[in-house]
Tab-separated table of C-alpha atoms in Angstrom:
chain	number	residue	atom	x	y	z
O	1	MET	CA	105.265	156.436	129.970
O	2	SER	CA	104.105	155.664	133.487
O	3	GLU	CA	100.468	155.006	134.371
O	4	THR	CA	100.282	158.563	135.698
O	5	GLY	CA	100.907	160.067	132.282
O	6	LEU	CA	104.459	161.145	133.045
O	7	ILE	CA	107.414	160.397	130.780
O	8	GLU	CA	110.846	160.023	132.336
O	9	HIS	CA	113.296	161.680	129.947
O	10	PRO	CA	116.997	160.907	129.484
O	11	ASP	CA	117.859	164.079	131.420
O	12	GLY	CA	116.093	162.608	134.446
O	13	CYS	CA	113.174	165.059	134.342
O	14	PRO	CA	109.630	163.677	134.397
O	15	ARG	CA	107.392	165.489	131.927
O	16	CYS	CA	103.729	165.487	130.912
O	17	TRP	CA	102.907	162.741	128.420
O	18	TRP	CA	101.771	165.011	125.605
O	19	ALA	CA	105.228	166.447	124.935
O	20	GLY	CA	106.560	163.042	123.956
O	21	LEU	CA	110.235	163.025	123.011
O	22	ASP	CA	110.170	165.504	120.120
O	23	PRO	CA	112.834	168.138	120.960
O	24	LEU	CA	110.674	171.027	119.705
O	25	TYR	CA	107.688	169.848	121.727
O	26	VAL	CA	109.807	169.245	124.828
O	27	ALA	CA	111.266	172.752	124.597
O	28	TYR	CA	107.759	174.202	124.283
O	29	HIS	CA	106.630	172.179	127.303
O	30	ASP	CA	109.607	173.334	129.361
O	31	THR	CA	109.713	177.018	128.462
O	32	GLU	CA	106.238	178.159	127.384
O	33	TRP	CA	103.342	175.895	128.314
O	34	GLY	CA	101.835	176.879	131.644
O	35	VAL	CA	103.916	180.044	132.062
O	36	PRO	CA	101.570	182.951	132.908
O	37	GLU	CA	101.354	185.225	129.857
O	38	ARG	CA	100.054	188.749	130.403
O	39	ASP	CA	100.983	190.429	127.139
O	40	GLY	CA	97.799	191.128	125.199
O	41	ARG	CA	99.326	190.673	121.767
O	42	ALA	CA	100.969	187.364	122.701
O	43	LEU	CA	97.635	186.186	124.102
O	44	TYR	CA	95.924	187.074	120.830
O	45	GLU	CA	98.502	185.066	118.889
O	46	LYS	CA	98.090	182.008	121.076
O	47	LEU	CA	94.301	182.150	120.963
O	48	ILE	CA	94.386	182.355	117.166
O	49	LEU	CA	96.860	179.499	116.848
O	50	ASP	CA	94.783	177.343	119.168
O	51	GLY	CA	91.864	177.999	116.846
O	52	PHE	CA	93.945	176.855	113.877
O	53	GLN	CA	94.814	173.729	115.861
O	54	ALA	CA	91.163	172.609	115.940
O	55	GLY	CA	91.089	169.131	114.434
O	56	LEU	CA	94.894	168.905	114.417
O	57	SER	CA	97.700	168.296	116.907
O	58	TRP	CA	99.536	171.214	118.515
O	59	ILE	CA	102.900	169.993	117.195
O	60	THR	CA	101.543	170.531	113.662
O	61	ILE	CA	100.970	174.195	114.500
O	62	LEU	CA	104.182	174.529	116.466
O	63	ARG	CA	106.247	173.383	113.488
O	64	ARG	CA	104.577	176.047	111.359
O	65	ARG	CA	104.558	178.838	113.929
O	66	ASP	CA	107.307	180.873	112.269
O	67	GLY	CA	105.438	180.644	108.973
O	68	PHE	CA	102.236	181.746	110.673
O	69	ARG	CA	104.004	184.711	112.235
O	70	ASP	CA	105.425	185.815	108.914
O	71	ALA	CA	102.158	185.338	107.051
O	72	PHE	CA	100.099	187.129	109.696
O	73	ALA	CA	102.253	190.222	110.202
O	74	ASP	CA	103.825	188.879	113.403
O	75	PHE	CA	100.302	188.679	114.832
O	76	ASP	CA	100.005	192.438	115.118
O	77	PRO	CA	96.237	192.920	115.559
O	78	GLU	CA	96.336	196.479	114.226
O	79	ARG	CA	97.805	195.283	110.935
O	80	ILE	CA	95.672	192.158	110.667
O	81	ALA	CA	92.501	194.164	111.300
O	82	ARG	CA	93.193	195.947	107.999
O	83	PHE	CA	93.522	192.736	105.982
O	84	THR	CA	91.333	192.617	102.890
O	85	GLU	CA	89.922	189.818	100.769
O	86	ALA	CA	93.139	190.041	98.747
O	87	ASP	CA	95.069	189.198	101.904
O	88	VAL	CA	92.741	186.274	102.571
O	89	ALA	CA	93.406	185.023	99.033
O	90	ARG	CA	97.150	185.439	99.592
O	91	LEU	CA	96.968	183.447	102.814
O	92	MET	CA	94.912	180.714	101.170
O	93	ALA	CA	97.846	180.177	98.820
O	94	ASP	CA	100.494	180.196	101.566
O	95	THR	CA	101.684	176.640	102.185
O	96	ARG	CA	103.446	177.628	105.429
O	97	ILE	CA	100.145	177.872	107.286
O	98	ILE	CA	96.949	175.854	107.654
O	99	ARG	CA	94.898	177.052	104.699
O	100	ASN	CA	91.401	177.189	106.100
O	101	ARG	CA	89.336	180.138	104.909
O	102	ALA	CA	87.049	180.250	107.933
O	103	LYS	CA	90.017	180.263	110.313
O	104	ILE	CA	91.829	182.933	108.304
O	105	GLN	CA	88.740	185.125	108.252
O	106	GLY	CA	88.283	184.427	111.955
O	107	THR	CA	91.805	185.695	112.576
O	108	VAL	CA	90.917	189.018	110.934
O	109	ALA	CA	87.635	189.265	112.840
O	110	GLY	CA	89.504	188.420	116.050
O	111	ALA	CA	91.992	191.214	115.421
O	112	ARG	CA	89.152	193.694	115.098
O	113	ALA	CA	87.565	192.328	118.279
O	114	TRP	CA	90.931	192.634	120.046
O	115	LEU	CA	91.128	196.302	119.030
O	116	ARG	CA	87.634	197.010	120.326
O	117	ILE	CA	88.466	195.445	123.679
O	118	GLU	CA	91.725	197.391	123.886
O	119	GLU	CA	90.027	200.665	123.008
O	120	ARG	CA	87.399	200.437	125.704
O	121	GLY	CA	89.973	199.395	128.338
O	122	PRO	CA	91.500	197.974	130.422
O	123	GLY	CA	92.733	195.734	127.611
O	124	PHE	CA	92.635	192.215	126.222
O	125	ALA	CA	94.931	190.670	128.818
O	126	ARG	CA	92.818	191.994	131.665
O	127	PHE	CA	89.647	190.883	129.853
O	128	LEU	CA	90.968	187.306	129.852
O	129	TRP	CA	92.611	187.202	133.260
O	130	ASP	CA	89.541	188.580	135.011
O	131	PHE	CA	87.908	185.195	134.388
O	132	VAL	CA	90.346	183.664	136.893
O	133	ASP	CA	90.432	186.723	139.164
O	134	GLY	CA	93.846	187.680	137.824
O	135	ARG	CA	95.610	184.644	139.260
O	136	PRO	CA	96.401	181.236	137.711
O	137	VAL	CA	94.232	178.328	138.776
O	138	GLN	CA	96.574	175.739	140.275
O	139	GLY	CA	95.799	172.245	139.053
O	140	THR	CA	96.294	169.262	141.324
O	141	ALA	CA	96.049	166.432	138.793
O	142	ARG	CA	98.445	163.572	139.361
O	143	THR	CA	97.289	161.447	136.429
O	144	ARG	CA	96.393	162.078	132.823
O	145	ALA	CA	92.804	160.990	133.494
O	146	GLU	CA	92.357	163.828	135.988
O	147	ILE	CA	93.079	166.578	133.450
O	148	ALA	CA	89.868	168.302	132.346
O	149	THR	CA	89.197	169.084	128.697
O	150	GLU	CA	86.837	171.944	129.552
O	151	THR	CA	85.580	173.710	132.657
O	152	PRO	CA	82.800	176.134	133.637
O	153	VAL	CA	85.367	178.925	133.307
O	154	SER	CA	86.425	177.903	129.794
O	155	ARG	CA	82.756	177.709	128.805
O	156	ALA	CA	82.095	181.194	130.170
O	157	LEU	CA	85.217	182.662	128.581
O	158	GLY	CA	84.492	181.017	125.242
O	159	LYS	CA	80.989	182.461	125.271
O	160	ALA	CA	82.365	185.926	126.097
O	161	LEU	CA	84.960	185.736	123.332
O	162	LYS	CA	82.341	184.712	120.791
O	163	ALA	CA	80.164	187.636	121.868
O	164	GLU	CA	83.119	189.964	121.225
O	165	GLY	CA	83.563	188.659	117.678
O	166	PHE	CA	86.098	185.833	118.024
O	167	SER	CA	85.519	182.460	116.401
O	168	PHE	CA	86.882	178.964	117.036
O	169	CYS	CA	86.637	179.590	120.757
O	170	GLY	CA	84.627	176.637	122.008
O	171	PRO	CA	85.171	175.498	125.608
O	172	THR	CA	87.722	172.793	124.749
O	173	ILE	CA	89.837	175.133	122.614
O	174	VAL	CA	89.608	177.850	125.257
O	175	HIS	CA	90.619	175.469	128.029
O	176	ALA	CA	93.654	174.356	126.026
O	177	PHE	CA	94.478	178.024	125.525
O	178	MET	CA	94.129	178.728	129.252
O	179	GLN	CA	96.466	175.841	130.042
O	180	ALA	CA	99.031	177.011	127.513
O	181	VAL	CA	99.141	180.640	128.673
O	182	GLY	CA	99.268	179.770	132.348
O	183	MET	CA	95.772	180.852	133.317
O	184	VAL	CA	95.565	177.253	134.514
O	185	ASN	CA	98.616	175.342	135.714
O	186	ASP	CA	97.785	171.870	134.424
O	187	HIS	CA	101.234	170.351	134.456
O	188	LEU	CA	100.834	167.066	136.294
O	189	VAL	CA	101.932	167.377	139.905
O	190	GLY	CA	104.840	165.000	139.257
O	191	CYS	CA	106.058	166.970	136.227
O	192	HIS	CA	109.228	168.942	136.797
O	193	ARG	CA	107.476	172.088	135.520
O	194	HIS	CA	104.498	172.021	137.891
O	195	GLY	CA	106.325	173.631	140.804
O	196	PRO	CA	108.104	176.362	138.810
O	197	CYS	CA	104.862	177.346	137.044
O	198	ALA	CA	103.037	177.404	140.369
O	199	GLU	CA	105.723	179.722	141.727
O	200	LEU	CA	105.361	182.036	138.735
O	201	GLY	CA	101.664	182.296	139.503
O	202	ARG	CA	102.068	183.370	143.125
O	203	PRO	CA	101.187	186.977	144.003
O	204	ARG	CA	104.198	189.275	144.118
């Protein structure tokens, strides 16, 4: 890894340090992280998974993502909102996920919050994207040290999410979420994905 935080991979592409050399992590870095996501259900899934990540590494969650999707009804908020204590007990016994009762219960509460936001319009995706005026914030960091762990926007969004009924949405978790779903393009400038993600964020 260079002093900038970039890793030069065998394919000749420089990538952000955090992806390492794990093929699953590299694929996530190259195809998902930083790509603007505007589907409300996909945004719910990612926010929930980032909450489960708290205290862990993202690769731990990524390796279990299929298990999470199966256990949580493919992250369909309408179905999760109807989960009962029996479902919570079932999930606490499911070794494919991170078995944390507070996070499981927070997932159910988040689904109900998601439904309330959807019902009053204009929807969860718009609720989130309005915090960046509907357009990705383009990062200019050239080194790992320049990447923020939280921002005034992530603090404001985290506070708003908590007020709606979400949990595990502190400013650091929310900033990581914003980076992942392309609300912020925080690929290092020298990363081969910075330019393509910036292009995806341009007005059409």
